[in-house]
Coordinates of C-alpha atoms in Angstrom, one line a residue:
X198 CA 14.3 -5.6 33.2
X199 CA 11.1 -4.7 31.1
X200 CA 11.5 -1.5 33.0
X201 CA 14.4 -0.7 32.9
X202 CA 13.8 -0.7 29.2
X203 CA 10.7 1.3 29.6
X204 CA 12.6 4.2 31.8
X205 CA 15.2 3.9 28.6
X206 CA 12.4 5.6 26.2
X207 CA 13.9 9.0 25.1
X208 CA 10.7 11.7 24.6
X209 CA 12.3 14.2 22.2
X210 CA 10.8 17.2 20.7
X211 CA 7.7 16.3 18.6
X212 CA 6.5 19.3 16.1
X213 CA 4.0 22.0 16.7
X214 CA 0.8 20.6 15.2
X215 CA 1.0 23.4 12.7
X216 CA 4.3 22.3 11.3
X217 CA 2.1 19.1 10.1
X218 CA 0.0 18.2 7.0
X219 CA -3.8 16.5 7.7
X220 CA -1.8 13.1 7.7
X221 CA 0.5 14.4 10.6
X222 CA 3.8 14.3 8.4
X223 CA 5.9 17.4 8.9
X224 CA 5.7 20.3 6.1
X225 CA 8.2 20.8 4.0
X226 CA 8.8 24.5 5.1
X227 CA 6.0 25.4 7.3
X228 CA 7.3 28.9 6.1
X229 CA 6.8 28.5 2.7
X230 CA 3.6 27.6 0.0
X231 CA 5.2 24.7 -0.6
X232 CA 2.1 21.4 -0.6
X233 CA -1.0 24.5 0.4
X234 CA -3.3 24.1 -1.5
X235 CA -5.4 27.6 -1.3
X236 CA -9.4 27.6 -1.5
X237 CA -11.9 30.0 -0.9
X238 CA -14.2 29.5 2.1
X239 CA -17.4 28.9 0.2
X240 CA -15.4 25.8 -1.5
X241 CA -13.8 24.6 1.6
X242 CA -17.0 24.8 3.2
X243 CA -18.3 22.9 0.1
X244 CA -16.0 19.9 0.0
X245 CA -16.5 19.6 4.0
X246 CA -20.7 19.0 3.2
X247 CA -19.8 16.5 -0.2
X248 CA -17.4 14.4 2.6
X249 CA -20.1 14.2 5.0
X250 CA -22.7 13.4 2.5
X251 CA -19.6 11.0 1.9
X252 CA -19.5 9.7 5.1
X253 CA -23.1 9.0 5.7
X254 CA -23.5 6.9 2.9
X255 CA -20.2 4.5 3.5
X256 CA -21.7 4.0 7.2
X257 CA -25.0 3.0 6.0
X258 CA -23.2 0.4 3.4
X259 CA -21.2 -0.9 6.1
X260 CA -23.0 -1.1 9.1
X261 CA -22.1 -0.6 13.1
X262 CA -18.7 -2.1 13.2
X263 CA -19.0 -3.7 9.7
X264 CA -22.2 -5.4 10.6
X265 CA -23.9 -5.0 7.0
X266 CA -20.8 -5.0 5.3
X267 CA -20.6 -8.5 3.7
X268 CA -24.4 -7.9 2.6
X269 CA -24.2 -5.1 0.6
X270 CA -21.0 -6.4 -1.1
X271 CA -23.0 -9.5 -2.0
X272 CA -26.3 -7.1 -3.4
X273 CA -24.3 -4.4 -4.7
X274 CA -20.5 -4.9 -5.5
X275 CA -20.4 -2.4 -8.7
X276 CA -21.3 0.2 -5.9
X277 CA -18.8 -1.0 -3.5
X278 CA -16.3 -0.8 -6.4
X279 CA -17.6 2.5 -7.5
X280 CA -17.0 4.4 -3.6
X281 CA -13.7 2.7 -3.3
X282 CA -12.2 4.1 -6.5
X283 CA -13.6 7.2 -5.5
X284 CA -11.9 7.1 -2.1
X285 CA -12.7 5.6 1.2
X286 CA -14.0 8.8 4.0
X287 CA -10.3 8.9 5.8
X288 CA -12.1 8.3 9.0
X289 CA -13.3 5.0 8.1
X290 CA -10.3 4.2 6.3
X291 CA -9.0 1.3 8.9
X292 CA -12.5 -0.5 9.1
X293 CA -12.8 -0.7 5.5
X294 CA -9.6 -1.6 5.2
X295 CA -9.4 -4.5 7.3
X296 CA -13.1 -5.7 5.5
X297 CA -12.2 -5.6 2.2
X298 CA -8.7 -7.0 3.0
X299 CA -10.2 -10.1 4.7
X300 CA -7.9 -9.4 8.2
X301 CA -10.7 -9.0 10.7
X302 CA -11.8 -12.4 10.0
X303 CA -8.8 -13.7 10.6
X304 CA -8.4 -11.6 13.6
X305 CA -11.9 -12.9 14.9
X306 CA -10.3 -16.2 14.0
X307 CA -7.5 -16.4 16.1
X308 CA -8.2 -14.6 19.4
X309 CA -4.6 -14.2 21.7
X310 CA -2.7 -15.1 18.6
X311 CA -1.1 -11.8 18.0
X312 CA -0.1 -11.2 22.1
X313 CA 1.8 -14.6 22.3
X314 CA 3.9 -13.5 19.2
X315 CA 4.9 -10.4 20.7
X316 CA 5.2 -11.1 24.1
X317 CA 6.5 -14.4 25.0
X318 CA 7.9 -15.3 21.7
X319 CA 11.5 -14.3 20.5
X320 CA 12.6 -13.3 16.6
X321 CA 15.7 -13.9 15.1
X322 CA 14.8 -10.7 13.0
X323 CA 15.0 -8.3 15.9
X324 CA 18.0 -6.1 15.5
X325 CA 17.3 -5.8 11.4
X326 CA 14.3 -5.2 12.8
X327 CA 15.2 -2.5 15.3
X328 CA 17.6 -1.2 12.6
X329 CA 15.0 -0.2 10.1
X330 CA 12.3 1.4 12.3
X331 CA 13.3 4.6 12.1
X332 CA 14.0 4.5 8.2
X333 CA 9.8 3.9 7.9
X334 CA 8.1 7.2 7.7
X335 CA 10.3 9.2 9.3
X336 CA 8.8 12.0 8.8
X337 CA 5.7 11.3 10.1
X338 CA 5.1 12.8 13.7
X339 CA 3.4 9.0 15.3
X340 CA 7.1 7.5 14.1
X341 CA 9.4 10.6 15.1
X342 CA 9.9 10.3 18.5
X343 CA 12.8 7.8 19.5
X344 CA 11.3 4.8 21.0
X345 CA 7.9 6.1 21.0
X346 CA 4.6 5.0 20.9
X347 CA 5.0 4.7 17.4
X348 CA 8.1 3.3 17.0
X349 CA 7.1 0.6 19.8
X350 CA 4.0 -0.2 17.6
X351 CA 6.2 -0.4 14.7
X352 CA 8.4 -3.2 16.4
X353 CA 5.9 -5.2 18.0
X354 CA 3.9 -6.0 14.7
X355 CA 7.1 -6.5 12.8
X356 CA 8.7 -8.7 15.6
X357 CA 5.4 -10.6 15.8
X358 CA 5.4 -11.3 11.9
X359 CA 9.0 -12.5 11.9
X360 CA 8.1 -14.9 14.5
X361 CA 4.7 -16.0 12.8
X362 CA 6.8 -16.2 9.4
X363 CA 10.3 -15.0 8.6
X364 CA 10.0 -11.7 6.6
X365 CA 8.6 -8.6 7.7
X366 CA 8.3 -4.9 6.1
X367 CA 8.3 -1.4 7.7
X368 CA 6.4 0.6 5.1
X369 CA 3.3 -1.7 4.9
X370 CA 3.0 -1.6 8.6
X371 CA 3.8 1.8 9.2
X372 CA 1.0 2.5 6.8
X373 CA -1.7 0.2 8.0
X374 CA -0.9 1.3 11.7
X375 CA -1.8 4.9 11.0
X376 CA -5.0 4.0 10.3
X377 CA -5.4 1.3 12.9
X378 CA -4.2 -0.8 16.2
X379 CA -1.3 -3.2 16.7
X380 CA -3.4 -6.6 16.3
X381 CA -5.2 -5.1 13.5
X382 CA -2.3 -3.9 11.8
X383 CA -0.9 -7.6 12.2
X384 CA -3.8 -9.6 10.8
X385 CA -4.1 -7.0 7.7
X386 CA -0.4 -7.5 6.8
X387 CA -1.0 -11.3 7.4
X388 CA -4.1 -11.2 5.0
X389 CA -2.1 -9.2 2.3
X390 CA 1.1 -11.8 2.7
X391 CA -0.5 -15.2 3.1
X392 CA -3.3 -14.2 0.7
X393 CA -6.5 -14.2 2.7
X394 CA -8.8 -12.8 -0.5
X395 CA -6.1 -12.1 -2.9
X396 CA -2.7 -13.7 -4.0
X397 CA -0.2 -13.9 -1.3
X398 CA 2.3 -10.8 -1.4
X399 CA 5.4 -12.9 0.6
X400 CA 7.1 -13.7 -2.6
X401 CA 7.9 -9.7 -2.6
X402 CA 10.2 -10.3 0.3
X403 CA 11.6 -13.8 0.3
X404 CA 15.1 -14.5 -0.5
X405 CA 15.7 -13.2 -4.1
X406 CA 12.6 -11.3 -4.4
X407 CA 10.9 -14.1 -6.9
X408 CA 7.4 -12.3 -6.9
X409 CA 9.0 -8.7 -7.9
X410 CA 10.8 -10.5 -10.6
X411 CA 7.8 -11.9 -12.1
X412 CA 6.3 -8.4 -11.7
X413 CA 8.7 -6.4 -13.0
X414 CA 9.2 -8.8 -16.4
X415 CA 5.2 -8.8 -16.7
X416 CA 5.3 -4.6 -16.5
X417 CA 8.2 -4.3 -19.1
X418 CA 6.5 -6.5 -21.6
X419 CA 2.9 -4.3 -20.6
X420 CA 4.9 -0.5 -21.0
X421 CA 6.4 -2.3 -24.5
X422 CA 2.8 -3.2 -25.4
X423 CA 0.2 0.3 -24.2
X424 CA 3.6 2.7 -25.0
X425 CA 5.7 1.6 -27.7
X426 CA 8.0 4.3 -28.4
X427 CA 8.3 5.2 -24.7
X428 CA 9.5 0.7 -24.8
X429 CA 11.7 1.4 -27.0
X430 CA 13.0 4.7 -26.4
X431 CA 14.0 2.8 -22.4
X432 CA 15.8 -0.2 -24.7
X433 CA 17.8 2.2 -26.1
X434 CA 18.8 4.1 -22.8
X435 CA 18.8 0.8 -21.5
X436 CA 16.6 1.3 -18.7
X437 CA 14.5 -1.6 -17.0
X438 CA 11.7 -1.2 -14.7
X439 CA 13.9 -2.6 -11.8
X440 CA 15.3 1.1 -11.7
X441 CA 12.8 3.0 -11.0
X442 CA 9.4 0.3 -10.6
X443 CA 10.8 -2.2 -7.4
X444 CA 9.6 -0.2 -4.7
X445 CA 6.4 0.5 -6.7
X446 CA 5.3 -3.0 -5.8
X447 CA 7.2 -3.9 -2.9
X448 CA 6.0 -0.9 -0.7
X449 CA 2.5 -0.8 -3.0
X450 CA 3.5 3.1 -3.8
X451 CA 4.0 3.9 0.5
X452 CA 7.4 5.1 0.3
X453 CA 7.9 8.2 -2.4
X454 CA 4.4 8.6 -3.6
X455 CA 2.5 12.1 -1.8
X456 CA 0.5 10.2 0.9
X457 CA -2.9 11.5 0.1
X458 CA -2.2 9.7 -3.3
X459 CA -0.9 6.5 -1.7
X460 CA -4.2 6.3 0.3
X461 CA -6.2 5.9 -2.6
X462 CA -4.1 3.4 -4.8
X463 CA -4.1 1.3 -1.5
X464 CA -8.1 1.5 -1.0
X465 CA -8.2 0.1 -4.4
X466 CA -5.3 -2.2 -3.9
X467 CA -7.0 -4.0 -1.1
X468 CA -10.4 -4.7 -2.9
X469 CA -9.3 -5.4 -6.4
X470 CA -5.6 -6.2 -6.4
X471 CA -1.7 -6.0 -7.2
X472 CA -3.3 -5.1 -10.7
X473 CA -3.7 -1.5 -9.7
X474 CA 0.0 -1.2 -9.1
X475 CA 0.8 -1.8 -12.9
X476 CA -2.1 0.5 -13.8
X477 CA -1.4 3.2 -12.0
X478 CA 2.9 2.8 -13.0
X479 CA 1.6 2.3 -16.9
X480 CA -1.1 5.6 -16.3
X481 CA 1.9 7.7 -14.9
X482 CA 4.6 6.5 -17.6
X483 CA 1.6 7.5 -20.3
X484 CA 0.7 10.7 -18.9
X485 CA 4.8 11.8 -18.7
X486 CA 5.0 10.0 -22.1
X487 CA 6.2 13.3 -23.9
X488 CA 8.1 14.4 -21.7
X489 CA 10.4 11.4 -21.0
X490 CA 10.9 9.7 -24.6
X491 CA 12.9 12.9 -24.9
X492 CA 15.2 12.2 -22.1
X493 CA 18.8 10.6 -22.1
X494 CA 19.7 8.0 -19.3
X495 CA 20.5 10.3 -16.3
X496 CA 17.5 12.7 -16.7
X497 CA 15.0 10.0 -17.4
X498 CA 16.9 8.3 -14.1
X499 CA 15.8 10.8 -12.4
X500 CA 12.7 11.8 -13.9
X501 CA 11.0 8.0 -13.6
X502 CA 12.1 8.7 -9.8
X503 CA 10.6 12.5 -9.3
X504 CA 7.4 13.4 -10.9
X505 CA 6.0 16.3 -11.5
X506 CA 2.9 17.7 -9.2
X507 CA 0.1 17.4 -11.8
X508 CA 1.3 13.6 -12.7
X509 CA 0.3 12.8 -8.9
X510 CA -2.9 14.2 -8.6
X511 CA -4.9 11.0 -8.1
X512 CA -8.2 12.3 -9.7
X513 CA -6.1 12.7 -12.6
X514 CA -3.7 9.9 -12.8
X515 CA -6.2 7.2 -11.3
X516 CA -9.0 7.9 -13.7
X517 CA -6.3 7.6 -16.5
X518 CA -5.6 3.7 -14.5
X519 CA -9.0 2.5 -14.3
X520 CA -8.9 3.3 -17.5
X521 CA -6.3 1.0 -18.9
X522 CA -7.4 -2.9 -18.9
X523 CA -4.9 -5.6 -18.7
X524 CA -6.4 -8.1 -16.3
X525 CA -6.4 -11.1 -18.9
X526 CA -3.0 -10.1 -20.0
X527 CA -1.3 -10.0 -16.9
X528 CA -2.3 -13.7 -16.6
X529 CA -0.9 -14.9 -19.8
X530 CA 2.2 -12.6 -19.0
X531 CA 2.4 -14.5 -16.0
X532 CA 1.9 -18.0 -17.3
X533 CA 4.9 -16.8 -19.9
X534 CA 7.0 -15.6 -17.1
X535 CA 6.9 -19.3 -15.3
X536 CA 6.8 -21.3 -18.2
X537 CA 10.1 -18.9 -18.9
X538 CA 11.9 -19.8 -15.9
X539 CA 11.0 -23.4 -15.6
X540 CA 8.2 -23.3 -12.9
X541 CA 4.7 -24.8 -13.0
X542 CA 2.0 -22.8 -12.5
X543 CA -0.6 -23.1 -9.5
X544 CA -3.6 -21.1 -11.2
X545 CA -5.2 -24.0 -12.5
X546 CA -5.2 -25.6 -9.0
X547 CA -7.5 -23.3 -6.9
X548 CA -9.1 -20.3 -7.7
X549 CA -8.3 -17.5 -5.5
X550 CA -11.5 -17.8 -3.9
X551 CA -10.8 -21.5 -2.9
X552 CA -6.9 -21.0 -1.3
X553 CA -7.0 -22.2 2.2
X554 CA -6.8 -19.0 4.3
X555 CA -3.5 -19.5 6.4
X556 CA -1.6 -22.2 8.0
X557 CA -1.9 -22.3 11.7
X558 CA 0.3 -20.4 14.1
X559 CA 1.9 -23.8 15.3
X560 CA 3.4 -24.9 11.7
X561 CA 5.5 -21.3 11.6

């Protein structure tokens, strides 16, 4: 039967690798100057010595495989935090990743885990499942081809999530499995949901999307607070974050932002935190201020949903979000938000450092 299936696999036409950008996502208009970015050869040359200077010293920091990795965090995190805003090399992207995230620990933790989910366990999520694969990145060449290698990929990790727990999402794992294999793609997105380092992501995607509630009622009251008139100015347009800011933090900026931006919010995402996704929406709404208090409803509609080119240059716009500090007040906005919807807070309990890492595979 399994091969049967297997014989089923259409091949397609993939594009010419010209057609593609560095990420492998299909050009605009290979014809046109659309996304081409034109430098000289003494700069190109220039930015290819800085990224292997670049290089060098991330693989010194982290050791063969990640060996040193834990040390030098421990002697020297303002330097760890200092690279990562500044980018993570793109070809050590996946190992860092799955470090800073916490998921290789809990891959090292649970050896077989992730080939018993997909193979000889069964999802009740499989046709949703199925149906949304080729809505994630489609146009990204590893997740064009119908019933690819990609595609394939794509299933298995979300069919072996929706067995370990119930929800599953196409745009984190599309993302993450660029960068790295099926099982490691698995544990990462069960570090980010369960909360192996920081809090758990799964209310994003349960029933009634509590967690993107609570987020979305903690960035109107922060937009209100850093940009006043622009708070006011969506009051009286009667525009709420939920219109334009839901996939922000459900799909952590992975499914409109230019990819090459949405790397870099997600190196700092998985080190420091969902706090970057309300700095970087709070950086762009500040640095299109101007332009969209002056807009009625269906312009500014569409405006908070197209950006212009210079707002999504990341060595402008993150800059502008590191910038911007609202750690502490997210808290209390939090603590507002439950003691507004009758719920009793858990951050006194355990620290984040203290959570117990995950239930076991049995108890799902």
């Amino acid at each position: 039967m399994e091969k049967k299936r297997n014989d089923d696999y259409e091949t397609g036409p993939l594009p010419s690798p010209r057609s593609l950008d560095r990420f492998g996502f299909v050009k605009p208009d290979a014809n046109t100057s659309e996304g081409v970015v034109k430098t000289s050869r003494s700069a190109y040359e220039y930015e290819k010595i800085k990224e292997r200077r670049r290089v060098r010293k991330w693989r010194k920091m982290i050791g063969v495989g990640g060996s040193d990795w834990k040390h030098y965090l421990r002697k020297k995190p303002n330097v760890v935090k200092r690279r990562i805003r500044k980018g993570i090399p793109d070809c050590l992207r996946g190992l860092v990743w799955q470090l800073i995230s916490g998921s290789r620990d809990l891959l090292l933790m649970n050896p077989g885990v992730y080939e018993q989910l997909v193979i000889y366990e069964t999802s009740a999520s499989e046709l949703d499942i199925i149906r949304d694969i080729s809505r994630t990145f489609p146009s990204h060449v590893f997740f064009q081809q119908r019933h690819g290698p990609g595609q394939r990929s794509l299933y298995n990790v979300l069919k072996a999530y929706s067995v370990f727990d119930r929800d599953g999402m196409g745009f984190l794992a599309g993302l993450l499995l660029l960068y790295m294999s099926e099982e490691d793609a698995f544990w990462l997105l069960v570090a980010l949901l369960k909360g192996a380092v920081h809090a758990p992501m799964e209310g994003l995607y349960l029933a009634g999307l509590p967690l993107v509630q609570q987020y979305l009622f903690q960035f109107e009251c922060l937009v209100r607070e850093h940009l006043p008139k622009l708070g006011e100015h969506f009051s009286q347009e009667m525009i709420n974050p939920s219109m334009y800011a839901s996939q922000w933090f459900i799909t952590v900026f992975s499914y409109s932002f230019p990819f090459h931006l949405a790397l870099r919010i997600w190196d700092v995402f998985l080190y420091e935190g969902v706090k970057i996704v309300f700095k970087v929406g709070l950086a762009l709404l500040k640095y299109c201020h101007d332009d969209l208090v002056k807009l009625p409803f269906e312009k500014l509609i569409h405006g908070l949903k197209n950006f212009s080119e210079d707002a999504m240059n990341p060595d402008t716009l993150l800059p502008l979000a590191y910038s911007i500090k609202i750690t502490k007040r997210l808290e209390e906005l939090k603590l507002e938000y439950e003691k507004k919807n009758g719920k009793i807070s858990r951050s006194g309990e355990i620290s984040e450092n203290e959570k117990p890492i995950l239930p076991s595979i049995q108890s799902n």
